[in-house]
mmCIF file of C-alpha atoms in Angstrom:
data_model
loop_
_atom_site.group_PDB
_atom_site.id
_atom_site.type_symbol
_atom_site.label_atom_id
_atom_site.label_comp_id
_atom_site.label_asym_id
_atom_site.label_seq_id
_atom_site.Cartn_x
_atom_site.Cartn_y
_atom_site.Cartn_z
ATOM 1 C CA UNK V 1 -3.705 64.257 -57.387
ATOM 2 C CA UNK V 2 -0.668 66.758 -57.713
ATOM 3 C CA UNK V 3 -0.202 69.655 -55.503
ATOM 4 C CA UNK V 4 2.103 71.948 -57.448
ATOM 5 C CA UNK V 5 1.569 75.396 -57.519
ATOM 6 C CA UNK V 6 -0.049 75.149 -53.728
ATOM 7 C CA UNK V 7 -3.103 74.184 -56.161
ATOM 8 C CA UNK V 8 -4.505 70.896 -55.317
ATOM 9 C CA UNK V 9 -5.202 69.097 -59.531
ATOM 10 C CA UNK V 10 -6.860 65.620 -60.397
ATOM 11 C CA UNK V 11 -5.166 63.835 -62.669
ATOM 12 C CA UNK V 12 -7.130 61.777 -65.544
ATOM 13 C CA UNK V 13 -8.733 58.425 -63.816
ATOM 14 C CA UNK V 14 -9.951 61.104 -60.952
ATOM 15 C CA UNK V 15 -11.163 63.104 -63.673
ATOM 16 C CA UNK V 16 -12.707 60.668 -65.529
ATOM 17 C CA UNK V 17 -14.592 59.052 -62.419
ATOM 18 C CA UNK V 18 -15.905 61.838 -61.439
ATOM 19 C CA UNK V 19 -17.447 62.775 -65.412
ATOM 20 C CA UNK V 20 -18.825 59.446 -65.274
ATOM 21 C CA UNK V 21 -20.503 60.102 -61.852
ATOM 22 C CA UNK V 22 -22.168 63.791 -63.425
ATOM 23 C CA UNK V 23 -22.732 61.314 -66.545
ATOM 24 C CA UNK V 24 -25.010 58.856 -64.454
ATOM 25 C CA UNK V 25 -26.459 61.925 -62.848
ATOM 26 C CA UNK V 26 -27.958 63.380 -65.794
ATOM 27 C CA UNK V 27 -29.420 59.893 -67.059
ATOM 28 C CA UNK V 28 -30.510 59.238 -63.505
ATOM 29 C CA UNK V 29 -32.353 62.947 -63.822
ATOM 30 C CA UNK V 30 -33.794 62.197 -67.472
ATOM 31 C CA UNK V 31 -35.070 58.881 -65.539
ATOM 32 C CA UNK V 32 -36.978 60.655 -63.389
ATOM 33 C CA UNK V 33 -38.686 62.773 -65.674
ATOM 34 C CA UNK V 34 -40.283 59.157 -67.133
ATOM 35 C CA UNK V 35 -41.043 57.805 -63.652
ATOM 36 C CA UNK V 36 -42.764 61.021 -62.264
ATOM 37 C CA UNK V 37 -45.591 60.475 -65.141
ATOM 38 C CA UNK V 38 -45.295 56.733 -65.901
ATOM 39 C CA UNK V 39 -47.645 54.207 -64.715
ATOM 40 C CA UNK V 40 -47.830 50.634 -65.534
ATOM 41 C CA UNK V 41 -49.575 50.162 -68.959
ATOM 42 C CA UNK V 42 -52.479 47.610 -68.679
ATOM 43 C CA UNK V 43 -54.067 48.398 -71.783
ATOM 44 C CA UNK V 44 -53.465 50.191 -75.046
ATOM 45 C CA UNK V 45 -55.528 53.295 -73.424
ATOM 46 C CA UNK V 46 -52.677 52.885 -71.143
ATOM 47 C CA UNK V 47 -50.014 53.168 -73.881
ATOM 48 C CA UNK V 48 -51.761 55.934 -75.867
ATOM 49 C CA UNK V 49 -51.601 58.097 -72.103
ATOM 50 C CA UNK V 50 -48.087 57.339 -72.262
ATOM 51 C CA UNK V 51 -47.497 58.376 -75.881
ATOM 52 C CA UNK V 52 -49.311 61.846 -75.707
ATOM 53 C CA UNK V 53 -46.840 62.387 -72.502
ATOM 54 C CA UNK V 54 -43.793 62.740 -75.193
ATOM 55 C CA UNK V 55 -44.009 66.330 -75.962
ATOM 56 C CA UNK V 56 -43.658 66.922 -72.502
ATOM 57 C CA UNK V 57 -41.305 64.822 -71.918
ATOM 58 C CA UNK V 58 -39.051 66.090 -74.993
ATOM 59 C CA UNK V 59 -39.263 69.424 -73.375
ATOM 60 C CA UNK V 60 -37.713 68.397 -70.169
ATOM 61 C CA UNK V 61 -35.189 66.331 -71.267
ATOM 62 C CA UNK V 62 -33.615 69.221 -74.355
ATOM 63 C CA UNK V 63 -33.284 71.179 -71.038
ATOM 64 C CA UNK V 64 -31.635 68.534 -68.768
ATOM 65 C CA UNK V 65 -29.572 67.384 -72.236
ATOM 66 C CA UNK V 66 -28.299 71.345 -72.317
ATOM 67 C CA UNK V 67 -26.843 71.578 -68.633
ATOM 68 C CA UNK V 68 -25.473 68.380 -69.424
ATOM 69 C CA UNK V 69 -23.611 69.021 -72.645
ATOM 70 C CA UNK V 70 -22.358 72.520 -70.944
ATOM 71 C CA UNK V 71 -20.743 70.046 -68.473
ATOM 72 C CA UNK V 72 -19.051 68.248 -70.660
ATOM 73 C CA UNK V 73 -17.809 70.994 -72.928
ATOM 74 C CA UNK V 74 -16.318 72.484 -69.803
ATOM 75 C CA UNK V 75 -14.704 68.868 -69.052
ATOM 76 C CA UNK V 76 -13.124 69.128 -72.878
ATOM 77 C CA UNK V 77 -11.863 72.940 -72.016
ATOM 78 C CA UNK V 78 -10.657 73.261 -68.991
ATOM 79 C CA UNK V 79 -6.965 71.577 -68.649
ATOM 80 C CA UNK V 80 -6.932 71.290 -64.383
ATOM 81 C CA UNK V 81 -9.019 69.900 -62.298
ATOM 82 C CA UNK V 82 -9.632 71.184 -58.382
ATOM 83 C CA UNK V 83 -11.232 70.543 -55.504
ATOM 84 C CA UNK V 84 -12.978 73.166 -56.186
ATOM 85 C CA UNK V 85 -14.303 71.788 -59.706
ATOM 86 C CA UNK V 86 -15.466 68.927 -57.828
ATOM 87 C CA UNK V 87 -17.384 70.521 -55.550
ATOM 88 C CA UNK V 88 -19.008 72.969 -58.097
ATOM 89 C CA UNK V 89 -19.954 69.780 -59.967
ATOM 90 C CA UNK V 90 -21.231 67.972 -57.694
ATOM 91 C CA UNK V 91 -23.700 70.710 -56.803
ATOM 92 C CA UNK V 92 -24.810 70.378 -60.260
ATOM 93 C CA UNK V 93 -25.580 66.847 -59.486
ATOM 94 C CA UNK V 94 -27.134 68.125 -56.304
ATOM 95 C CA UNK V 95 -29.118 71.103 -58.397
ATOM 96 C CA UNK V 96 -30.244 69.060 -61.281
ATOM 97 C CA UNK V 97 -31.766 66.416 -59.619
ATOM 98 C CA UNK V 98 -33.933 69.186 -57.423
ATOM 99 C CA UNK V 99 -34.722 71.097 -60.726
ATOM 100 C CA UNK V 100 -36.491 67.898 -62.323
ATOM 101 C CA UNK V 101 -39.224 67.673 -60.476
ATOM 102 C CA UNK V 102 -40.609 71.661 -61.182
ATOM 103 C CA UNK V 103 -39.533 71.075 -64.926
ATOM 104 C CA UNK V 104 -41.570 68.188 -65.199
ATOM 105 C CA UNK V 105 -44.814 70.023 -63.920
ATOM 106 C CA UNK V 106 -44.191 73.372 -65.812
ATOM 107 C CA UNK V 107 -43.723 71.157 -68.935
ATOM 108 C CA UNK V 108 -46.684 68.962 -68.941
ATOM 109 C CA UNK V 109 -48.969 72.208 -67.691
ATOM 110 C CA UNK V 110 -47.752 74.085 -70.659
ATOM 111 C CA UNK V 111 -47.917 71.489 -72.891
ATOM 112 C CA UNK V 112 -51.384 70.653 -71.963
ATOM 113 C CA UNK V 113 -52.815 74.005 -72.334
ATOM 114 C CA UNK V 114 -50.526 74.684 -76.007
ATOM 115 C CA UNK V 115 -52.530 71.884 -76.867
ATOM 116 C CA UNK V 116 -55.903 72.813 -75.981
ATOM 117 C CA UNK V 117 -56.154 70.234 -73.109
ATOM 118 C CA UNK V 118 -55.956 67.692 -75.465
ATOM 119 C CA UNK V 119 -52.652 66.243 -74.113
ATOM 120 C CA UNK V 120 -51.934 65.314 -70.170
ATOM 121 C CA UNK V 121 -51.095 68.174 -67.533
ATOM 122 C CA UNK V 122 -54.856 68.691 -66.262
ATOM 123 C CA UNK V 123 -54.700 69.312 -62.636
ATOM 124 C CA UNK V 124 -51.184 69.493 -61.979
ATOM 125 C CA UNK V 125 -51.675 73.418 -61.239
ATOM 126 C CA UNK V 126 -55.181 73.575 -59.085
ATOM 127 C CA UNK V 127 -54.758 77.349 -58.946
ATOM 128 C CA UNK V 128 -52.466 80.217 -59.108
ATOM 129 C CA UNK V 129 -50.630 80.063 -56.133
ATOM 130 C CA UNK V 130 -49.360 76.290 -57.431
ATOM 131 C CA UNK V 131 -48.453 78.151 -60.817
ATOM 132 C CA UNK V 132 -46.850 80.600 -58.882
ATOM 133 C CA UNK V 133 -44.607 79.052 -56.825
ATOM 134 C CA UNK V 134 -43.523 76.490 -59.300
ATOM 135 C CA UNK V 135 -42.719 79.172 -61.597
ATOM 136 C CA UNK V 136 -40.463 80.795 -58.079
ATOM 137 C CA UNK V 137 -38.876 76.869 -57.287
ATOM 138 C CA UNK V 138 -38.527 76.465 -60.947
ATOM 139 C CA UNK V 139 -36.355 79.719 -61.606
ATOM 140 C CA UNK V 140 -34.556 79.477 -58.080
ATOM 141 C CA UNK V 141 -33.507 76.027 -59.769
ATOM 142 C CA UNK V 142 -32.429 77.128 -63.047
ATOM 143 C CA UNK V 143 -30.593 79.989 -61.441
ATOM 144 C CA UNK V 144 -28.967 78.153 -59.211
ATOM 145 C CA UNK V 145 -27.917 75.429 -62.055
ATOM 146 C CA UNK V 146 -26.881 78.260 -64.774
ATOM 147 C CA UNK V 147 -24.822 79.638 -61.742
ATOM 148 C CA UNK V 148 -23.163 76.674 -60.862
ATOM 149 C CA UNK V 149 -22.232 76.177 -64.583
ATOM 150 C CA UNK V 150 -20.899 79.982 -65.139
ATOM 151 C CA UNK V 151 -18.577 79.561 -62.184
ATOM 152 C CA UNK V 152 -17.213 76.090 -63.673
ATOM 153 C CA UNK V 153 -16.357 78.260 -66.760
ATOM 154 C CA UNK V 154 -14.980 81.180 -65.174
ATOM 155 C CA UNK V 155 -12.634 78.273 -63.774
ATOM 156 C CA UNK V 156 -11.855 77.324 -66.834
ATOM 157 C CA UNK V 157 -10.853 80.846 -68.268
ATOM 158 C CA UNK V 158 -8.385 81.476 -65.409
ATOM 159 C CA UNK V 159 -7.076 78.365 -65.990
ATOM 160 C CA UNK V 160 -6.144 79.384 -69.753
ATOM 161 C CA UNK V 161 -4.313 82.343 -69.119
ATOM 162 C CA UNK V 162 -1.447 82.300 -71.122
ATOM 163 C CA UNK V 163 -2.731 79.360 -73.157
ATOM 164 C CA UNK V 164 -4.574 78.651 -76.830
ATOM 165 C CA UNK V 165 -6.617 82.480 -77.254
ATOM 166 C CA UNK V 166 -9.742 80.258 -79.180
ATOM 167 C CA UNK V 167 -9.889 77.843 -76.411
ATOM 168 C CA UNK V 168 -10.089 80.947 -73.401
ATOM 169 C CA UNK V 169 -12.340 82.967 -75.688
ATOM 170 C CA UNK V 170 -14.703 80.069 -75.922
ATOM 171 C CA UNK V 171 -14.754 79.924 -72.300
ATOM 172 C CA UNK V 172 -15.214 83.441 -71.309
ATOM 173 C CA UNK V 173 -18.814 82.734 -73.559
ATOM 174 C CA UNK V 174 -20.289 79.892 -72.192
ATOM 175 C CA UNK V 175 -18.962 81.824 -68.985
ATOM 176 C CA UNK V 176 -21.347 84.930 -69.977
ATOM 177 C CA UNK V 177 -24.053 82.793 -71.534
ATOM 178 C CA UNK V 178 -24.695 81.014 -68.603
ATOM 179 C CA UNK V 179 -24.880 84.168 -66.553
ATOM 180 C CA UNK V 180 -27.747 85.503 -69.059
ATOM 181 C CA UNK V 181 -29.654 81.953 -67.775
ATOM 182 C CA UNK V 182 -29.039 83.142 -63.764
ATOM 183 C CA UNK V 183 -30.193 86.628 -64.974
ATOM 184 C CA UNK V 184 -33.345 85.118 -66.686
ATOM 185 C CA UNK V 185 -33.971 82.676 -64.192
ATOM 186 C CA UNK V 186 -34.048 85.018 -61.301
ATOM 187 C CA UNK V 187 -36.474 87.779 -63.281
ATOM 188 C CA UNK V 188 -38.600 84.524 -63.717
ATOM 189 C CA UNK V 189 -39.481 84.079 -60.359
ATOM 190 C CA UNK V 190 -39.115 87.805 -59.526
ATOM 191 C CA UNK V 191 -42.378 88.425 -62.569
ATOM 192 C CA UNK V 192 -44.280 85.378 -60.859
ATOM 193 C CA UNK V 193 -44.220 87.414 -57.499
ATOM 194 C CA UNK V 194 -45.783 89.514 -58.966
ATOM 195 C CA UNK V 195 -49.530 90.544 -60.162
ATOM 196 C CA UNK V 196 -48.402 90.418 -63.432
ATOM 197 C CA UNK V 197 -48.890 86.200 -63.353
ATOM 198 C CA UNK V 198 -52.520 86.590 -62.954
ATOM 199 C CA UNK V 199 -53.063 88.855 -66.054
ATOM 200 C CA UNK V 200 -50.510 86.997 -68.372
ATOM 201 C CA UNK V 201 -49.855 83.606 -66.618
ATOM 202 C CA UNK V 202 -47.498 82.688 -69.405
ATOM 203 C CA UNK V 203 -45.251 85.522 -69.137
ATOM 204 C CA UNK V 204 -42.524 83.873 -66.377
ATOM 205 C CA UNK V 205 -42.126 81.091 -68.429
ATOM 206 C CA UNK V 206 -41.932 82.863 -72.078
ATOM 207 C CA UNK V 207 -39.341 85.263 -70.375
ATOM 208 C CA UNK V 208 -36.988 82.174 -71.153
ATOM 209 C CA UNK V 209 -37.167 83.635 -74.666
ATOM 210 C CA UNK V 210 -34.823 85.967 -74.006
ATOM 211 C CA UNK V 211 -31.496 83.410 -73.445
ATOM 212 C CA UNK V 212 -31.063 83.428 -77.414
ATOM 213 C CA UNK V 213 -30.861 86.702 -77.774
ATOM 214 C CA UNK V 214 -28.461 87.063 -75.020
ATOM 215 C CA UNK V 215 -26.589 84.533 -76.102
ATOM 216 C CA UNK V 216 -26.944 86.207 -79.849
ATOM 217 C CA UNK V 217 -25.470 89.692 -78.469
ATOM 218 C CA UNK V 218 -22.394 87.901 -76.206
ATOM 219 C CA UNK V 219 -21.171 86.000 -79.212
ATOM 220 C CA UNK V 220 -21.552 89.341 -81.263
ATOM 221 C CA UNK V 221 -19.260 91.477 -78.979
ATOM 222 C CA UNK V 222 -17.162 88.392 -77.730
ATOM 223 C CA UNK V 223 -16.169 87.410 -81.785
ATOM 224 C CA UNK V 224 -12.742 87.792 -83.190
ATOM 225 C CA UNK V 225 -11.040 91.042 -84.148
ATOM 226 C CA UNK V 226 -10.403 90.692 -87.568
ATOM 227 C CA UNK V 227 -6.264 91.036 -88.008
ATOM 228 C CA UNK V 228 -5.495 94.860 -88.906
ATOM 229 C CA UNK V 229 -4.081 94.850 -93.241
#
């Protein structure tokens, strides 16, 4: 650890411990999205259960793969490492492993009914206050997660003033694409508040849409001047 500057810095094996820690987080995380729906298979009814459970089960884990690889592109960008990095990602840790549980219910309930009932999620929701307040814990979560991993690239931006303009640009994106997430995640659970959810019970979770197009416009007004002739 180096205190130049009056800034406390890691230096590489502190880094690299701590990486590995957020590493075995995220697979610990992924982990529980199996364990919440596995059982032990007795029989091959009992494997063909399990099977039809993999759509769900993709679902959660491209989401829980995304904060993951946002954590480790920050890790490649930023060139310090602070206490306050370690705390930030730590509360990922924290954050994630809260979020998994609502992701694995809103996944299974949607994939059931996109299905036509024909794969598992039956009875996870018994009525519309469950929906409801999954939908609130759920975008609380994601908020909260997309927050966390903003402010770890807003760190990272400061921390290339001066240095390679690519490298800062890139980080000033991911800073604003995770703050579209917070945005979306918050109107989310603000929408499932609301009355709306019982006329178009889909509509928190298809709001989620709208984080490509967000990202779409911040890359479009974040992109390179081209050089003057």
């Amino acid at each position: 650890m180096d205190g130049s500057a009056g800034v406390r810095t890691f230096r590489a094996p502190e880094s690299q411990r701590l990486d590995a820690f957020v590493d075995a987080a995220f697979a610990f995380a992924v982990s529980l999205l199996i364990i919440a729906g596995a059982e032990p298979l007795q029989s091959f009814a009992d494997l063909a259960r399990a099977l039809a459970r993999i759509p769900a089960f993709a679902c959660g884990f491209a989401l829980i793969a995304l904060f993951w690889l946002a954590h480790r592109n920050w890790a490649r960008l930023t060139p310090i490492r602070t206490g306050w990095t370690t705390f930030l990602s730590l509360a990922v840790v924290f954050a994630v492993l809260v979020f998994v549980f609502p992701l694995r219910l809103l996944t299974e309930t949607a994939t059931h009914h996109i299905s036509g009932g024909s794969l598992p999620g039956s009875g996870l929701m018994a009525t519309l206050g469950d929906l409801r307040w999954t939908y609130v814990i759920y975008g609380l979560a994601f908020a909260a997660l997309a927050g966390l991993t903003a402010l770890l690239f807003a760190q990272a931006h400061r921390a290339l003033a001066g240095g390679e303009p690519d490298a800062r640009r890139s980080a000033r994106q991911w800073e604003l694409t995770w703050l579209v997430g917070v945005g979306v995640g918050l109107i989310s659970a603000v929408l499932a508040l609301t009355p709306l959810l019982g006329a178009a019970p889909w509509l928190p979770g298809v709001i989620y849409n709208l984080i490509p197009l967000g990202v779409g416009l911040i890359m479009w007004r974040t992109r390179p001047k081209p050089a003057a002739a």
